[in-house]
mmCIF file of C-alpha atoms in Angstrom:
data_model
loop_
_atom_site.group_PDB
_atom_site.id
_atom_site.type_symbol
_atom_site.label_atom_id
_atom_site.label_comp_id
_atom_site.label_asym_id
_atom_site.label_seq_id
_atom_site.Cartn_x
_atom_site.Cartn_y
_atom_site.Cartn_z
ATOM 1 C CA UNK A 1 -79.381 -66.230 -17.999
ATOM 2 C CA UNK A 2 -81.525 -67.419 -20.969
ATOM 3 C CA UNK A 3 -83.326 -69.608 -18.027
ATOM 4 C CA UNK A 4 -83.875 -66.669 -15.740
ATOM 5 C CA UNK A 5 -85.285 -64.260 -18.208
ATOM 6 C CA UNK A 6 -88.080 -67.277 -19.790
ATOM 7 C CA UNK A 7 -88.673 -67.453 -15.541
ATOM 8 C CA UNK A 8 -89.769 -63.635 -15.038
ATOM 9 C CA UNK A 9 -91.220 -63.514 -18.423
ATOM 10 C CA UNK A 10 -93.606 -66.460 -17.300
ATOM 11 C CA UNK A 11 -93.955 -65.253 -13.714
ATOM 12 C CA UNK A 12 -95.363 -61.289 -15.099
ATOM 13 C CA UNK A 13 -97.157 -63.012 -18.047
ATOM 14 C CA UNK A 14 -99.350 -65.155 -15.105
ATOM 15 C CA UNK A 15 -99.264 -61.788 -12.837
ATOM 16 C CA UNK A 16 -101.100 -59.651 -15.379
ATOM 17 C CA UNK A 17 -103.713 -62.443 -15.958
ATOM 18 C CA UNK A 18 -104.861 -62.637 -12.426
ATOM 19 C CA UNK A 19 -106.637 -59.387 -11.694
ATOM 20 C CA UNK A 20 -110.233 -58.910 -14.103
ATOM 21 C CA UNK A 21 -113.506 -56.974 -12.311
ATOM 22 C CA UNK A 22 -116.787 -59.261 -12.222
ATOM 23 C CA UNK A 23 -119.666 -58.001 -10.907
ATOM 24 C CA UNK A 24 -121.464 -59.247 -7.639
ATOM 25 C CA UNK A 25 -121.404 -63.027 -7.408
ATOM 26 C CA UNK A 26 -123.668 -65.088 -5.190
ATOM 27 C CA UNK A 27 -122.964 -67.512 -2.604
ATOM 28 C CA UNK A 28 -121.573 -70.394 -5.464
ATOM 29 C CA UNK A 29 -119.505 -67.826 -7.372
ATOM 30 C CA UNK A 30 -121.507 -66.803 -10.495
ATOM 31 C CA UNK A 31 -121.234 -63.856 -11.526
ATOM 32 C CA UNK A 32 -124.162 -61.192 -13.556
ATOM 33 C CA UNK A 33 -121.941 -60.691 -15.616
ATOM 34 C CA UNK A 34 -120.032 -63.334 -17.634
ATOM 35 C CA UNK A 35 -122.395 -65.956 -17.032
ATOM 36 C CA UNK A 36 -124.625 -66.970 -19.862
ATOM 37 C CA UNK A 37 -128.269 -67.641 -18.241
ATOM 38 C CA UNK A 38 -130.973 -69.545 -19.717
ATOM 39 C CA UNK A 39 -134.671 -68.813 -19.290
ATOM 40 C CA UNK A 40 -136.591 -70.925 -16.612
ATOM 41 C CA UNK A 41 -139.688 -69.247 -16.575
ATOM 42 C CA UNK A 42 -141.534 -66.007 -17.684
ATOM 43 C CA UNK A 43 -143.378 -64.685 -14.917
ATOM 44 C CA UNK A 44 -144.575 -67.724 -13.438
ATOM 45 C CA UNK A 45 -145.261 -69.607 -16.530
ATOM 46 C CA UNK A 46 -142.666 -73.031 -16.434
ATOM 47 C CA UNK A 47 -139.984 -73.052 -19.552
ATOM 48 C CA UNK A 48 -141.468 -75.576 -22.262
ATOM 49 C CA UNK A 49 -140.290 -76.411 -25.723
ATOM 50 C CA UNK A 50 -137.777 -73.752 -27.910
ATOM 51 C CA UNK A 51 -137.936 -71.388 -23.970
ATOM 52 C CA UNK A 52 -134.779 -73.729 -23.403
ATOM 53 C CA UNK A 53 -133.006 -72.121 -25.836
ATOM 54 C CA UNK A 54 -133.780 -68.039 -24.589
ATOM 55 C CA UNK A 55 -131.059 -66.714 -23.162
ATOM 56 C CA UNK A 56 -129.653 -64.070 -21.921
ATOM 57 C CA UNK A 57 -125.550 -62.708 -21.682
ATOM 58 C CA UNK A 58 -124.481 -59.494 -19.770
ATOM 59 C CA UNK A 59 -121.127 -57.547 -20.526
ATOM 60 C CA UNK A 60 -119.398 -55.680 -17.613
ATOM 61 C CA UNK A 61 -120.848 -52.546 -17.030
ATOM 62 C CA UNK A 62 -118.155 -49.485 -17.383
ATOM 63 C CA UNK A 63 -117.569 -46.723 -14.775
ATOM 64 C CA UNK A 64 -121.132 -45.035 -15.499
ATOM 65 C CA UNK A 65 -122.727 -48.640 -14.988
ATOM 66 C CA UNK A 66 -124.235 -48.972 -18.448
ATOM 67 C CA UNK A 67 -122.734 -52.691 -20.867
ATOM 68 C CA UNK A 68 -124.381 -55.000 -23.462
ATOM 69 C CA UNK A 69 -126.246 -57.605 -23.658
ATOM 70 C CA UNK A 70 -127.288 -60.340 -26.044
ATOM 71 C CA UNK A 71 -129.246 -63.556 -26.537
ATOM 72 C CA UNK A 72 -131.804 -65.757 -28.094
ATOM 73 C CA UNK A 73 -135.427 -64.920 -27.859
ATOM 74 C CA UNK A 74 -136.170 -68.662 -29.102
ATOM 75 C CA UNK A 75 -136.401 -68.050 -32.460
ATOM 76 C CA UNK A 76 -134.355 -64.666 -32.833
ATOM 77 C CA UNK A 77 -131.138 -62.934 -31.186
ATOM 78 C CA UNK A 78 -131.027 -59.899 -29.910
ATOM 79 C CA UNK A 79 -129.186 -57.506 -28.032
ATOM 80 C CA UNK A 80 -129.319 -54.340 -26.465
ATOM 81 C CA UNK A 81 -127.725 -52.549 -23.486
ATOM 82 C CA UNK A 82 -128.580 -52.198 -20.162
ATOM 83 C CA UNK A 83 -127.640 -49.435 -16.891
ATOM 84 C CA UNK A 84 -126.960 -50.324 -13.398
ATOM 85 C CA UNK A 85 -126.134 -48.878 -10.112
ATOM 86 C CA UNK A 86 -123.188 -50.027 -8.484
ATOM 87 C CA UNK A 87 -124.249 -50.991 -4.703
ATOM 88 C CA UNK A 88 -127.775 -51.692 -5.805
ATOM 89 C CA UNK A 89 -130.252 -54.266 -7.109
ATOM 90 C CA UNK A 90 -131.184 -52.152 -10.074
ATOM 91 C CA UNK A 91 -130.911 -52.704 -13.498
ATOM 92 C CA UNK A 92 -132.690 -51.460 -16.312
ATOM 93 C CA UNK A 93 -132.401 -53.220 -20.270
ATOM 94 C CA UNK A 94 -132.530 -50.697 -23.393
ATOM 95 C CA UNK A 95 -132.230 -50.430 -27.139
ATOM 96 C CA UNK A 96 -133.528 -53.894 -27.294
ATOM 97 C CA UNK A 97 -133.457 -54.832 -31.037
ATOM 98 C CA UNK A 98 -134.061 -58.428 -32.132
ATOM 99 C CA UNK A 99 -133.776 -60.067 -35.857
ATOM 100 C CA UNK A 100 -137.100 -60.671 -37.676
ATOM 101 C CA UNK A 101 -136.640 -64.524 -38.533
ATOM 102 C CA UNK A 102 -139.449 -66.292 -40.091
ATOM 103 C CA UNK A 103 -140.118 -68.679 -37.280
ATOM 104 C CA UNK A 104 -143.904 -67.802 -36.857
ATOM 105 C CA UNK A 105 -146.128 -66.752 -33.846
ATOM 106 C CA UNK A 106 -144.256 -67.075 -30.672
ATOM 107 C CA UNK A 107 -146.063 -65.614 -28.318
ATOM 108 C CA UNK A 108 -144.018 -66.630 -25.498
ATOM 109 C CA UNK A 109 -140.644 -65.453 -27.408
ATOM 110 C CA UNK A 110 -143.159 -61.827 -27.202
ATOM 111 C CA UNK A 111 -143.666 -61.727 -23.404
ATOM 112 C CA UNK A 112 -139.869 -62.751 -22.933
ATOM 113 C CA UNK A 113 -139.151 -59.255 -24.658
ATOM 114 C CA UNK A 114 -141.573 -57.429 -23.144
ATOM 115 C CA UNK A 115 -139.989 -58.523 -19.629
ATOM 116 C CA UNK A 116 -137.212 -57.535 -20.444
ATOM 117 C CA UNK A 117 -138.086 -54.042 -21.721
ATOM 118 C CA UNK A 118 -139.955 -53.520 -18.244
ATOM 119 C CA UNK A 119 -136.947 -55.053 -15.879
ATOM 120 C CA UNK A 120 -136.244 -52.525 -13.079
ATOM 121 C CA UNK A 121 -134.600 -55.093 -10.468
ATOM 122 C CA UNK A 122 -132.805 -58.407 -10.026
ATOM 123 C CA UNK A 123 -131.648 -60.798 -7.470
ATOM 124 C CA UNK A 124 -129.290 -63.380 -7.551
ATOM 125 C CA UNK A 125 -129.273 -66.481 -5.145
ATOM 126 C CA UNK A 126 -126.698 -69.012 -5.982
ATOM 127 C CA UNK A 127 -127.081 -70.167 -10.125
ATOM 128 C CA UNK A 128 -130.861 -68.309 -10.063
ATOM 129 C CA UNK A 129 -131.243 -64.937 -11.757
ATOM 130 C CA UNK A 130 -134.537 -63.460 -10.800
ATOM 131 C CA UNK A 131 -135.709 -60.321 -13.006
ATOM 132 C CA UNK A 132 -138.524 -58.027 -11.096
ATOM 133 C CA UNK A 133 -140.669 -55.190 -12.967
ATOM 134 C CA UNK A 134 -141.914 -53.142 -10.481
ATOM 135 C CA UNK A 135 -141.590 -55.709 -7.327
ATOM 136 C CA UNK A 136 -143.440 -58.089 -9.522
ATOM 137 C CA UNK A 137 -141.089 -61.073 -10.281
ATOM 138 C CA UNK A 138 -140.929 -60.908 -14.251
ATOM 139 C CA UNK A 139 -137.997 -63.464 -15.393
ATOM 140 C CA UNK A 140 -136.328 -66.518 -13.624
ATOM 141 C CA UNK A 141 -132.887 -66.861 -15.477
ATOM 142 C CA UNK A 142 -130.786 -70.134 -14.325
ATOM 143 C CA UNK A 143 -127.018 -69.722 -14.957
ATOM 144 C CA UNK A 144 -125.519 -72.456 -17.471
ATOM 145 C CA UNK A 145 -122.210 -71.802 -18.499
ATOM 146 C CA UNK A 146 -119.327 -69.113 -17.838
ATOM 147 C CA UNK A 147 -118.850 -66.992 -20.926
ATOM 148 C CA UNK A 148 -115.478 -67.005 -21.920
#
């Protein structure tokens, strides 16, 4: 009896497990959400030096579309929300607020905010995030790691 009950106990435990929402994955199976990217380039300009370490991390949205997000700028975090609408490509960051570290001029760590305060669009194509401002490609995010 003992056996049987440890048996169920294990078999609803794995059951309730199984079933999370993600939001649209590509072709390899990452995910928007739940995937920490890290900064490749901004706008065209190739990633170089502390841009290695500028990321960015999207919650799931809720039922209205709207979640969190958070990163590094390069020198300071930040986070912010963003909105979404489910069956489209659009997505639009807000409430951006970032620490004030003394790290001094990065103007690169600059346009990577600015980006992502004018972000109206994205694509994803296998590990590649790209982030468009008005059809004009602003951020190209490469997936790392799955958040936990």
């Amino acid at each position: 009896m003992k056996n049987t009950f440890f048996f169920l106990s294990v078999i609803l435990l794995l059951a309730s497990c199984g079933g999370s929402k993600k939001a649209k994955s590509s072709s390899t199976g990452l995910f928007l959400t739940g995937t920490k990217w890290t900064v490749l380039k901004i706008q065209d300009v190739m990633s170089t030096g502390s841009m290695n370490s500028r990321t960015l991390e999207l919650t799931l949205p809720d039922k209205k579309g709207t979640g969190t997000i958070s990163g590094n700028g390069g020198c300071n975090l930040f986070n912010g929300g963003y909105t979404s609408e489910k069956g489209t490509k659009k997505i639009q960051f807000t409430n951006i607020a970032a620490t004030k570290m003394m790290c001094g001029e990065d103007k690169q760590e600059q346009k990577f905010f600015n980006a992502l305060n004018s972000v109206n669009s994205y694509e994803l194509s296998g590990n590649i995030l790209k982030l468009y401002s008005g059809g004009e490609l602003s951020l190209t995010l490469e997936g790392v790691n799955i958040v936990k």
